[in-house]
mmCIF file of C-alpha atoms in Angstrom:
data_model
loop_
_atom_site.group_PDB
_atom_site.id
_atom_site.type_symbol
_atom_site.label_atom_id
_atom_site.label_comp_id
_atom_site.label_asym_id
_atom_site.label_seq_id
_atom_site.Cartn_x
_atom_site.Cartn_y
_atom_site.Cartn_z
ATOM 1 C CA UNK A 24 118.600 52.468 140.928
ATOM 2 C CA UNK A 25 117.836 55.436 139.007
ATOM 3 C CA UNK A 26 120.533 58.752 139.922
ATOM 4 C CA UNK A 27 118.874 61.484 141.690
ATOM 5 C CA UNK A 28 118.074 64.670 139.288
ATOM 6 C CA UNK A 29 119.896 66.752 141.483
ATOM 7 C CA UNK A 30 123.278 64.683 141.850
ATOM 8 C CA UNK A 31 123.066 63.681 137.869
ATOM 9 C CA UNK A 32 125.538 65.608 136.525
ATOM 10 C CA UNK A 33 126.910 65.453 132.698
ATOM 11 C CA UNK A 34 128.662 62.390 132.570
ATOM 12 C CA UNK A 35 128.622 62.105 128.622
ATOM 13 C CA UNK A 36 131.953 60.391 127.447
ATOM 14 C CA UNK A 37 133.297 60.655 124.115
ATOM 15 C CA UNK A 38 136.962 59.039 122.798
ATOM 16 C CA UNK A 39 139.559 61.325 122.445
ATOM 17 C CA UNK A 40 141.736 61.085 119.819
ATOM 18 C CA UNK A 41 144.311 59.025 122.182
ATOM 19 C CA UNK A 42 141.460 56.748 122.898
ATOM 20 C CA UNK A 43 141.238 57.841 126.300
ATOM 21 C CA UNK A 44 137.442 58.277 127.371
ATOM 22 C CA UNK A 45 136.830 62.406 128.775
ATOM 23 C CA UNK A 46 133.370 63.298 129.906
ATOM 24 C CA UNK A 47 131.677 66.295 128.125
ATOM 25 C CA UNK A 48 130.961 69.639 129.520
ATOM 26 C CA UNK A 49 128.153 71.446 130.462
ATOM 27 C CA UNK A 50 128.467 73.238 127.612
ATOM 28 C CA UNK A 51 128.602 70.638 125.051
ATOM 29 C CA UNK A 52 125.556 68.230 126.789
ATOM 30 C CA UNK A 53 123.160 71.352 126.456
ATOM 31 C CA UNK A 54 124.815 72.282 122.798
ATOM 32 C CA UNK A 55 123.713 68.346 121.999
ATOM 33 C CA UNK A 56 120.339 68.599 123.360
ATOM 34 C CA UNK A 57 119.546 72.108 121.935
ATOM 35 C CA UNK A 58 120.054 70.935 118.307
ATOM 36 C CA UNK A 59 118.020 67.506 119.146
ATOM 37 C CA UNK A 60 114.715 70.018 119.912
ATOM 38 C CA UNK A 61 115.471 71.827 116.890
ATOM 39 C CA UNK A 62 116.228 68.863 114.827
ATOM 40 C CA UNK A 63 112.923 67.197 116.319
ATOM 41 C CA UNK A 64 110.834 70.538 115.194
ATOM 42 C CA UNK A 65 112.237 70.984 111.834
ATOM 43 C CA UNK A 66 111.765 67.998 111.337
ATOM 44 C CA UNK A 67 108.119 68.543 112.346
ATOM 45 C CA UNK A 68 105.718 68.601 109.194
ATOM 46 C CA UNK A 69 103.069 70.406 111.692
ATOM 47 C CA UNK A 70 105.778 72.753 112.606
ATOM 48 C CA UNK A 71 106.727 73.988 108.864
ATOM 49 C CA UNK A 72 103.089 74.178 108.138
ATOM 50 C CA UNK A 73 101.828 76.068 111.197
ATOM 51 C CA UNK A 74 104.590 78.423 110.534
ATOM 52 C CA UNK A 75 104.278 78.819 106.598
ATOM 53 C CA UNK A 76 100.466 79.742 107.508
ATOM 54 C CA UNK A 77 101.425 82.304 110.279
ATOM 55 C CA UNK A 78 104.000 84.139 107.549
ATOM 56 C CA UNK A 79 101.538 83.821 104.816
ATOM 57 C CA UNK A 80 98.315 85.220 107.584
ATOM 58 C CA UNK A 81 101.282 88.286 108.194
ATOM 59 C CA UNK A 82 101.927 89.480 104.548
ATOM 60 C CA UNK A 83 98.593 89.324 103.498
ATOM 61 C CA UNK A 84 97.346 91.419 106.576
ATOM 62 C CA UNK A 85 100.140 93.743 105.171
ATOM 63 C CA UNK A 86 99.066 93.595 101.843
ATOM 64 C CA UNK A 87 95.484 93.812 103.076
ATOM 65 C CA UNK A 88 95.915 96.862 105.031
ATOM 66 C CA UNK A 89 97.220 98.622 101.961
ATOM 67 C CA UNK A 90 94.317 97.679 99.757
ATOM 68 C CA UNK A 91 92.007 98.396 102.062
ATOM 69 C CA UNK A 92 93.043 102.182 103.128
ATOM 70 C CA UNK A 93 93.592 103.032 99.560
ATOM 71 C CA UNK A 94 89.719 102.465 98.812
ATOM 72 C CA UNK A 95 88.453 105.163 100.489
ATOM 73 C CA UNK A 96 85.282 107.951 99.859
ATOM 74 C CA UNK A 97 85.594 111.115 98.705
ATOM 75 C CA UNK A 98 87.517 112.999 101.863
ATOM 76 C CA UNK A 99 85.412 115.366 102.866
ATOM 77 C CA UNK A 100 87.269 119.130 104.437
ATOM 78 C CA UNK A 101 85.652 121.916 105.748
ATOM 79 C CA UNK A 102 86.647 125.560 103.707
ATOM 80 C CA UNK A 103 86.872 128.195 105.701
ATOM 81 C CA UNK A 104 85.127 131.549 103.889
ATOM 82 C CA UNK A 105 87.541 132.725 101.387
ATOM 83 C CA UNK A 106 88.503 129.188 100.426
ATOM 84 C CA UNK A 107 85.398 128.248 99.410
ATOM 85 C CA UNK A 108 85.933 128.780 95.650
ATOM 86 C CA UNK A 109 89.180 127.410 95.264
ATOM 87 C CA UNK A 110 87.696 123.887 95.552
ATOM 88 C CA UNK A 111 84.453 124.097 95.338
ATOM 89 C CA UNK A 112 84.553 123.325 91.872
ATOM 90 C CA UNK A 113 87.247 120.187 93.086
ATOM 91 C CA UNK A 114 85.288 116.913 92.284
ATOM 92 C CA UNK A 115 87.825 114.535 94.196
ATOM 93 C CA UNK A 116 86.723 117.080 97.489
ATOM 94 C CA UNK A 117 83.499 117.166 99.312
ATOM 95 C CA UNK A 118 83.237 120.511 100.134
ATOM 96 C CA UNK A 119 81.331 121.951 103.990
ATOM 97 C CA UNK A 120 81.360 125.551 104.348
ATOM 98 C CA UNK A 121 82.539 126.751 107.365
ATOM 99 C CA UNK A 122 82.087 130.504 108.730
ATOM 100 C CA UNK A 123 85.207 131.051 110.217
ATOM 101 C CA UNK A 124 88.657 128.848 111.415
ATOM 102 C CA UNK A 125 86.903 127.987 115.486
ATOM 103 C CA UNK A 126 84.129 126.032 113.039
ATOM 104 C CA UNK A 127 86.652 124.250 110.756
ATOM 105 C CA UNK A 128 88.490 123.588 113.328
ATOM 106 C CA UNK A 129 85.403 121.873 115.464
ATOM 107 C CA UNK A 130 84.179 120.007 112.657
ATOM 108 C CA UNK A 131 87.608 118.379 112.226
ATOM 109 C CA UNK A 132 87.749 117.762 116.211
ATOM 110 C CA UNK A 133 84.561 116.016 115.811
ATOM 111 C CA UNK A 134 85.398 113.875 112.666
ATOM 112 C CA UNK A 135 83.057 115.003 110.888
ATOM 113 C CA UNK A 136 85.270 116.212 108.022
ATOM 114 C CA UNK A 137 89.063 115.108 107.396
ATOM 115 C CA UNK A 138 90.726 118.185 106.837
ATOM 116 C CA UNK A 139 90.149 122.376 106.786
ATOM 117 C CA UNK A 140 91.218 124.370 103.999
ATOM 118 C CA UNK A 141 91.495 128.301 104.957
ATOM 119 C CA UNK A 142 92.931 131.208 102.810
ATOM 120 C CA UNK A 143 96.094 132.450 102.868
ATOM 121 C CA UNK A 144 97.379 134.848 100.677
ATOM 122 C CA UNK A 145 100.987 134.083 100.549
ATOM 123 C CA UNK A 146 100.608 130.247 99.513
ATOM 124 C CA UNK A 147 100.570 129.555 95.536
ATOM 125 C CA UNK A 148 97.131 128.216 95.871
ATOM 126 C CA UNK A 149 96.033 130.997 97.802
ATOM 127 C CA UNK A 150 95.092 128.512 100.635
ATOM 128 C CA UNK A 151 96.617 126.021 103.250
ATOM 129 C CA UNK A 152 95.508 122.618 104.667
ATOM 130 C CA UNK A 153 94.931 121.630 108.188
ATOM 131 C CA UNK A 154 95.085 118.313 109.706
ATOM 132 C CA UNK A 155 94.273 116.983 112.746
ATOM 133 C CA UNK A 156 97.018 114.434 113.730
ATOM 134 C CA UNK A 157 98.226 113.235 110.751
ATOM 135 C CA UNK A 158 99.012 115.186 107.217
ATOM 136 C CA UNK A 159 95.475 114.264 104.976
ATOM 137 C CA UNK A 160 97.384 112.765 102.134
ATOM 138 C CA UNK A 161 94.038 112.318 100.234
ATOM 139 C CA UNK A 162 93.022 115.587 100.157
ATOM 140 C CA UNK A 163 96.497 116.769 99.213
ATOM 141 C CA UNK A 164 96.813 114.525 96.581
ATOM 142 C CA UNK A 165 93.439 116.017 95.591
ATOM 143 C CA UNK A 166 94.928 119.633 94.995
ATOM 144 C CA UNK A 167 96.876 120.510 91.463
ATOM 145 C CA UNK A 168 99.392 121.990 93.531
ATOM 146 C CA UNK A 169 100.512 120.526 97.079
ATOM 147 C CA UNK A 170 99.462 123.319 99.973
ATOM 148 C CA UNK A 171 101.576 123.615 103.202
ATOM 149 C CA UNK A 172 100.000 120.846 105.483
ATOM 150 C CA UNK A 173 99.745 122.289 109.014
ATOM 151 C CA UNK A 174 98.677 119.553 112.258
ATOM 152 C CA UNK A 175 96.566 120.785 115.240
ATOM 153 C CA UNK A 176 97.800 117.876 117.299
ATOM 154 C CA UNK A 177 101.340 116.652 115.556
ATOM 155 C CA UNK A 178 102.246 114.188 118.108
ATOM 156 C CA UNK A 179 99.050 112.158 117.896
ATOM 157 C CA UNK A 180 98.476 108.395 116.338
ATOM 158 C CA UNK A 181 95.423 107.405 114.295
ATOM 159 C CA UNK A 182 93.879 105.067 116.791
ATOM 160 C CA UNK A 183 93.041 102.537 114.105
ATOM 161 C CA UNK A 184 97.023 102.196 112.949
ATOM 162 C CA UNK A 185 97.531 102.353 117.211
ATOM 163 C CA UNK A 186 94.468 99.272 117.251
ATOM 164 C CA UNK A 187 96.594 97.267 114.594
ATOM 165 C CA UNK A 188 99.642 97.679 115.828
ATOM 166 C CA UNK A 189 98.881 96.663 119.614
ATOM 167 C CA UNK A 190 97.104 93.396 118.082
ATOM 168 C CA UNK A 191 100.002 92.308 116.105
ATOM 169 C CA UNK A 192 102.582 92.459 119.154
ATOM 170 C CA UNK A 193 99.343 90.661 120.881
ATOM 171 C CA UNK A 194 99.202 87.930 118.664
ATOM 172 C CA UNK A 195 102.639 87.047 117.520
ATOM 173 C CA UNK A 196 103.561 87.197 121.284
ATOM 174 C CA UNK A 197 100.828 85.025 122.131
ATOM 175 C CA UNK A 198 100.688 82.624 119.440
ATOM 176 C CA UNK A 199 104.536 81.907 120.022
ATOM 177 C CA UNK A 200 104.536 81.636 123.423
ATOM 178 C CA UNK A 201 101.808 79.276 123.696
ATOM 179 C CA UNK A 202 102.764 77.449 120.297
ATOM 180 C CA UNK A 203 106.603 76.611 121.582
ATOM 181 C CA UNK A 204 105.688 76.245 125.473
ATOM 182 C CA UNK A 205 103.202 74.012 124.649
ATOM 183 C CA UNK A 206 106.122 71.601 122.611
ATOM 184 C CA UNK A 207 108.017 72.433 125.518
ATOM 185 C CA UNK A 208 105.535 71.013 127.819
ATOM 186 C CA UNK A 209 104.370 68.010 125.672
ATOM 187 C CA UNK A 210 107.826 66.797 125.217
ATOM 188 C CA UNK A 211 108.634 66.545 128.725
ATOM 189 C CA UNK A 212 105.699 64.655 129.583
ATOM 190 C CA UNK A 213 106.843 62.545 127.158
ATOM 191 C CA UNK A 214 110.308 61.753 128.217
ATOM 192 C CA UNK A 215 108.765 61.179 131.355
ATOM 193 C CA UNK A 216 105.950 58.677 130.713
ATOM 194 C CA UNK A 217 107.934 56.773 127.925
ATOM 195 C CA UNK A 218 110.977 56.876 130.898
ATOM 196 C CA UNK A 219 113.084 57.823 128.197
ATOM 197 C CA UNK A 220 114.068 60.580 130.470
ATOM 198 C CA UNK A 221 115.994 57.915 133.373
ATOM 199 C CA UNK A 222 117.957 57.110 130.084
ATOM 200 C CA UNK A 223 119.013 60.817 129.575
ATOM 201 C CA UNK A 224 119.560 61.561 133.051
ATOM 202 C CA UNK A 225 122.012 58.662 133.398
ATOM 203 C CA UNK A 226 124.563 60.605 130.868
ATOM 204 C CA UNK A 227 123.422 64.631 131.156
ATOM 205 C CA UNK A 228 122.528 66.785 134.487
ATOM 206 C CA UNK A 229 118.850 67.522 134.925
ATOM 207 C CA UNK A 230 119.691 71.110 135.068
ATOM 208 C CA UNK A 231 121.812 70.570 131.285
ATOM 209 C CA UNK A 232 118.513 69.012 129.990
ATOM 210 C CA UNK A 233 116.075 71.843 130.966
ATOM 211 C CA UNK A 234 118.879 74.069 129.458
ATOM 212 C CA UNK A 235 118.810 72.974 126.191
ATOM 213 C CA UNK A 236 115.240 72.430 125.672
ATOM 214 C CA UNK A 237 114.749 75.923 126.854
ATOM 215 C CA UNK A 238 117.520 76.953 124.375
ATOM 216 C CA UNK A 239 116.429 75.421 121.526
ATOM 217 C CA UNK A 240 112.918 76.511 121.235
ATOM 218 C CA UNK A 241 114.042 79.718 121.981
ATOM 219 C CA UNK A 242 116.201 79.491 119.330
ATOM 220 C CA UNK A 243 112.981 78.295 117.460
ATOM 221 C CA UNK A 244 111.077 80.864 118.603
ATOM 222 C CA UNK A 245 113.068 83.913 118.316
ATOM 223 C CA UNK A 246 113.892 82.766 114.262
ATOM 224 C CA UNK A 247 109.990 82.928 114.230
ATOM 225 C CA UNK A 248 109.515 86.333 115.231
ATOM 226 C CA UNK A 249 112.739 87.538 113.058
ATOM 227 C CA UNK A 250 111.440 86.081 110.205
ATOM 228 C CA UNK A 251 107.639 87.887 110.847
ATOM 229 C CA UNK A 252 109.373 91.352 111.259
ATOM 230 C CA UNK A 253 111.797 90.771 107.917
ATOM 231 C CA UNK A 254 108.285 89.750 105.908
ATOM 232 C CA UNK A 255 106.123 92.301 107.642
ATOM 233 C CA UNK A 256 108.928 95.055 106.201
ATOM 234 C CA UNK A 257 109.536 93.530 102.764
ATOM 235 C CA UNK A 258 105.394 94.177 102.857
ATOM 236 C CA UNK A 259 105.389 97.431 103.872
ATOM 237 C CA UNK A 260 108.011 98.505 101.548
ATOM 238 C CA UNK A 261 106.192 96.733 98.746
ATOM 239 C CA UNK A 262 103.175 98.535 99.417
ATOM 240 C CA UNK A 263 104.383 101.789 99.646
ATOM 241 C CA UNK A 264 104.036 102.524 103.572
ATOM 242 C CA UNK A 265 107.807 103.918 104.521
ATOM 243 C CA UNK A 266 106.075 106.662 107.199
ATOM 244 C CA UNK A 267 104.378 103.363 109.008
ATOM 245 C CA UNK A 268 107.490 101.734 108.995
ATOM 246 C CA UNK A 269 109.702 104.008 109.758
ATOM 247 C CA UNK A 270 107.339 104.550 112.803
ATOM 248 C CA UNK A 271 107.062 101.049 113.693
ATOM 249 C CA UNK A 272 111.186 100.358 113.339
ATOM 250 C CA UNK A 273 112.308 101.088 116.974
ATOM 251 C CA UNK A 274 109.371 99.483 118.620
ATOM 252 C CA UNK A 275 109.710 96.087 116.463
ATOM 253 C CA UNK A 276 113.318 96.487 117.510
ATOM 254 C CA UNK A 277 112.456 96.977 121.330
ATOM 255 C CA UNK A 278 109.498 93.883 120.738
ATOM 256 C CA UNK A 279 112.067 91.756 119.418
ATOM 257 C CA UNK A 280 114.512 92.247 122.589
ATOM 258 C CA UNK A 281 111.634 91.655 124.996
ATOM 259 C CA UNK A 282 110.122 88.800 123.529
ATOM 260 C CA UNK A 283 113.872 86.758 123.292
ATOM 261 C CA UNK A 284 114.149 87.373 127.250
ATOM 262 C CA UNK A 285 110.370 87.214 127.638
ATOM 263 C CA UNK A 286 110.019 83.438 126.237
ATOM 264 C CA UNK A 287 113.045 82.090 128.061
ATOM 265 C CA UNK A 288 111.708 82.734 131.015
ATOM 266 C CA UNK A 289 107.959 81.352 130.304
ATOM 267 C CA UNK A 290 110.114 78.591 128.398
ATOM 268 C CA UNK A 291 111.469 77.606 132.212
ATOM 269 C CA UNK A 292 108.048 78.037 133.403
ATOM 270 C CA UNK A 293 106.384 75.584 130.934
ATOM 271 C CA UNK A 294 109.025 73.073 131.304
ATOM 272 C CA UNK A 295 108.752 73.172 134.815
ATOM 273 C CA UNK A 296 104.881 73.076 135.700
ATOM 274 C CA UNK A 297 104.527 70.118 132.941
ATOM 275 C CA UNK A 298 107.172 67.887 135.024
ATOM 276 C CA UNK A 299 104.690 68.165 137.771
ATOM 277 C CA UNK A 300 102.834 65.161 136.018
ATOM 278 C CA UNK A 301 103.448 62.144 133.769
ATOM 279 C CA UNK A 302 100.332 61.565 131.454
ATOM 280 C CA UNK A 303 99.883 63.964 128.811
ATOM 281 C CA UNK A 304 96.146 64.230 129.775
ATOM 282 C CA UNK A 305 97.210 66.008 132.821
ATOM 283 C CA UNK A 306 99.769 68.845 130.854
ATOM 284 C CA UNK A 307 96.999 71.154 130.360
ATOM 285 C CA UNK A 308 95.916 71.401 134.389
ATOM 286 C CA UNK A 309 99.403 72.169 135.308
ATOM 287 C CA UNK A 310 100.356 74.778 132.931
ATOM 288 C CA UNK A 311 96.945 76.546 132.874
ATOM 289 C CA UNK A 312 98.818 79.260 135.326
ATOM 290 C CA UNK A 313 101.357 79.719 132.965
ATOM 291 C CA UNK A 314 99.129 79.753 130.077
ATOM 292 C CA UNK A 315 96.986 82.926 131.894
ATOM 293 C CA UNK A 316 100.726 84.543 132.469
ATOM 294 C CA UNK A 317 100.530 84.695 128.533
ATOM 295 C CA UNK A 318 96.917 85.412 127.786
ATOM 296 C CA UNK A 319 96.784 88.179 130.096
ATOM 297 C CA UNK A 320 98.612 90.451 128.645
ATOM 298 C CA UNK A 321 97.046 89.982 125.398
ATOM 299 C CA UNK A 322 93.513 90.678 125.879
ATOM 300 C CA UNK A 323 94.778 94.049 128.216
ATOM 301 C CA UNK A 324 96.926 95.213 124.815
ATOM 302 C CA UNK A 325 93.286 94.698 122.753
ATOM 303 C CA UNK A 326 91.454 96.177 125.162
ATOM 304 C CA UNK A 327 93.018 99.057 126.615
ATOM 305 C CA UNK A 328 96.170 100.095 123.769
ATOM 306 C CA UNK A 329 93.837 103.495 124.272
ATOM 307 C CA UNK A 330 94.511 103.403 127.784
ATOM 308 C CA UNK A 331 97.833 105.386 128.682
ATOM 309 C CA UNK A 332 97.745 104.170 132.261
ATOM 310 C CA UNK A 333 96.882 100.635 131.145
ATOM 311 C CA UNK A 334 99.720 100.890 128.733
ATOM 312 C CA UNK A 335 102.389 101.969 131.620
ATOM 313 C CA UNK A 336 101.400 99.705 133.932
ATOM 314 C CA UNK A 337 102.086 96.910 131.519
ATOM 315 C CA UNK A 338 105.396 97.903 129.733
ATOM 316 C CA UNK A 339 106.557 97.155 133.806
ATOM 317 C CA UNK A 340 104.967 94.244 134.656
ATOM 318 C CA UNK A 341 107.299 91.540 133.102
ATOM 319 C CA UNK A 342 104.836 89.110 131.727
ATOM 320 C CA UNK A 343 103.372 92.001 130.015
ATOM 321 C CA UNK A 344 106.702 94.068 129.139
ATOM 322 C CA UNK A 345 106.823 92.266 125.894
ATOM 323 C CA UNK A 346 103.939 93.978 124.532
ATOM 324 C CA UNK A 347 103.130 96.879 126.675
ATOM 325 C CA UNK A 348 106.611 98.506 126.312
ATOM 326 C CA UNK A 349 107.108 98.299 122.433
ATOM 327 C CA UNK A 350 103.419 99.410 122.152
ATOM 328 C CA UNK A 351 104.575 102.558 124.555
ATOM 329 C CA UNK A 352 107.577 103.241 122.206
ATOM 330 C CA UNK A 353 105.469 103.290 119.177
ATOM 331 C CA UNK A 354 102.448 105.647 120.498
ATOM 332 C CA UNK A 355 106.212 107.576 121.451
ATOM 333 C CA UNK A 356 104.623 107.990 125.144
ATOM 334 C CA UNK A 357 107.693 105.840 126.378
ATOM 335 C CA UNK A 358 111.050 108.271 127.783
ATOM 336 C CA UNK A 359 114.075 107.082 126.211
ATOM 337 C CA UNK A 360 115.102 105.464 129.751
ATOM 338 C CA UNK A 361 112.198 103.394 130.639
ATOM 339 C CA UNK A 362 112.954 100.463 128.137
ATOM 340 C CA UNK A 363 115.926 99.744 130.009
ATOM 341 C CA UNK A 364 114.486 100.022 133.208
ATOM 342 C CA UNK A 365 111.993 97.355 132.270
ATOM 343 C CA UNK A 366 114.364 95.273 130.295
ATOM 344 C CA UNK A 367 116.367 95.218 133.440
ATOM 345 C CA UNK A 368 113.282 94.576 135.678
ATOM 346 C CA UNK A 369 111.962 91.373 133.203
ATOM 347 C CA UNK A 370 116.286 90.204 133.008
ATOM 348 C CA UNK A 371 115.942 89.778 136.827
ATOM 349 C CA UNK A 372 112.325 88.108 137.128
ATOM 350 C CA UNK A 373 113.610 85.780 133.977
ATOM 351 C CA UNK A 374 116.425 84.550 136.217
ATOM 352 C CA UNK A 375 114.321 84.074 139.576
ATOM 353 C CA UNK A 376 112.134 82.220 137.077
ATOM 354 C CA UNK A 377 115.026 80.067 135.313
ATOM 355 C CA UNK A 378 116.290 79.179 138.963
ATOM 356 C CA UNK A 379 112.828 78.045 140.369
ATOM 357 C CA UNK A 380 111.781 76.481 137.166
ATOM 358 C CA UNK A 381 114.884 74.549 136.966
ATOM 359 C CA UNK A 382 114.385 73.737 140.409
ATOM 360 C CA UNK A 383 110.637 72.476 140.243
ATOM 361 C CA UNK A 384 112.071 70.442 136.759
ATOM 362 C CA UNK A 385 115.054 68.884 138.699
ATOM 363 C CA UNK A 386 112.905 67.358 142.260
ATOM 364 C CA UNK A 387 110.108 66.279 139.813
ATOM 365 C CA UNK A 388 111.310 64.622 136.539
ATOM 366 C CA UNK A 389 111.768 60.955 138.307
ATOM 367 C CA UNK A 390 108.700 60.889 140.519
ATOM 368 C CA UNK A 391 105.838 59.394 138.579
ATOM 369 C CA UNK A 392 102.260 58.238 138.818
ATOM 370 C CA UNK A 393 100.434 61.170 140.834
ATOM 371 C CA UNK A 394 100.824 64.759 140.732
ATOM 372 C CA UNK A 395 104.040 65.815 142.418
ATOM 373 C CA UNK A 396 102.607 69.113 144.747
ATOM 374 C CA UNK A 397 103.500 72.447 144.002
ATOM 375 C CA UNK A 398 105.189 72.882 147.428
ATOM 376 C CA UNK A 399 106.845 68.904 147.215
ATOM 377 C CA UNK A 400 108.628 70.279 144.147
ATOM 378 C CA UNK A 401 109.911 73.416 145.470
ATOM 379 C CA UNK A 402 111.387 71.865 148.399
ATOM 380 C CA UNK A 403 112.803 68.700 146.585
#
């Protein structure tokens, strides 16, 4: 007679050094089990190859990025009159005349020109630069001598830097999430069917088992993401960009937090919606809600990172508070308490999430053939 999941408990017995038989702790069953999943996935030749291609797909977009905004036309800057002949004569500058600063000034709002140069008499050229939300570093480099750079809207971020940043946090968020809770999923469907899992239950707690799955692919997981921010800086600083990382270092920072609670939580959620069945045909049926609770949130980031309301909404809600909040702290729309108020918010929904998924994983890991109900699993 198999022992019910929720009376197991973690009956594990080692010899002391007396000889005397003690059974292990909690502690030391999920410890045991934790390095098992990470043993298993290291040892994983798909693992180390999915994840050499994902670091590899990260440095070049670096590297890419760099390459690619360094090949650009001939900036083009509207001179006020008075200006005019100061670099008209420039050949790195395309040159539209402008009658007075409201033109310029239009012209730049409109994008049709990257930067104004007016007259002013106490510069050493004789003439400063105007931006519109970010300092035009190629027409400055343009100039013999470097003008004072002046910005009409100094708070601002270039939307296509805002666009890349908002689908990195998308992706790496997504492709973890559904890469490691689909392991998660797989591998107890596969305790299960094989019955490997009565085996395990007879020595560990159902509740030490789901622990230390959980905790070793987040363990997994969360190396992952380190790893992607330490090679995404060593590519930043080889390419020169300090000012876009030392904008990006607090909301990587933030991302980082998030995602660690963030993936425990769907972690739970995986393990528990895949012990609803016991053929591996069925995994994807059961954890297609769970798999939505991930997708979600990355198509809104794509979508709507232009979208301050969007954006707020998000950095709240705590499926999406992994990307919506670091995205917020980045575009620097985000007050210095909200983080904590949503870190808070997705620390609580985590635990209601642990405790229900644990509970769903304990009533349902012995009952096979069928589907064991939603409701059936809940109640135990």
């Amino acid at each position: 007679m198999h022992p019910e999941p929720a009376e197991a408990a973690t009956r594990t017995s080692t010899r002391s050094t007396s000889g005397e038989r003690r059974t292990q702790s909690f502690v030391e069953n999920v410890s045991l089990i934790a390095g098992r999943e990470i043993t298993m996935r290291l040892r994983s030749k798909a693992f180390l190859i999915s994840t050499g291609v994902l670091m590899l797909a990260v440095l070049a977009s670096v590297m890419l990025g760099s390459i690619f905004g360094s090949q650009s036309d001939v900036p083009k800057v509207a001179a006020v009159a008075g200006a005019t002949d100061v670099v008209e004569s420039n050949a790195a500058l395309d040159v539209v005349p402008a009658a007075d600063q409201d033109a310029a000034e239009q012209l730049l709002r409109d994008g049709d020109v990257e930067a104004i140069v007016a007259p002013a008499a106490s510069q050493p050229l004789g003439i400063v630069v105007f931006g519109l939300d970010q300092a035009p570093t190629s027409v400055v480099s343009a100039l013999s001598v470097t003008p004072t750079v002046e910005l009409l809207d100094p708070g601002a971020v270039d939307p296509t830097i805002a666009y890349l940043v908002a689908f990195g946090f998308g992706i790496v968020f997504f492709m973890s999430a559904i890469t490691f809770g689909t392991t998660i999923a797989q591998s107890v469907v596969e305790e299960k069917q094989t019955r490997v899992v009565e085996i395990l239950l007879s020595t560990v707690s159902a509740r030490a088992l789901l622990t230390g799955k959980v905790i070793g692919n987040s363990v997994l997981a969360f190396g992952q993401i380190v790893a992607i921010a330490a090679l995404a800086t060593l590519g930043l600083l080889l390419t020169g960009q300090r000012v876009l990382l030392g904008g990006l270092g607090s909301s990587v920072i933030w991302f980082v937090v998030f995602f660690a609670i963030g993936f425990v939580m769907l972690a739970a959620l995986f393990a528990a919606t895949a012990a609803l069945v016991s053929r591996a045909e069925d995994i994807g049926s059961v954890t297609t809600p769970v798999t939505m609770l991930v997708m979600i949130p990355y198509f809104l980031v794509i979508f709507f990172n232009s979208n301050p309301t969007v954006l707020a909404i998000m950095s709240y809600v705590p499926f999406s508070a992994p990307v919506g909040m670091p995205m917020r702290v980045f575009l620097g729309t985000a007050q210095w308490w909200e983080p904590f108020v949503s870190l808070a918010i997705l620390l609580a929904t985590a635990a209601l999430a642990v405790w229900i998924g644990e509970r769903m994983y304990r009533n349902s890991l012995l009952k096979t053939g069928s589907r064991v109900p939603w409701g059936e699993a809940l109640r135990g």
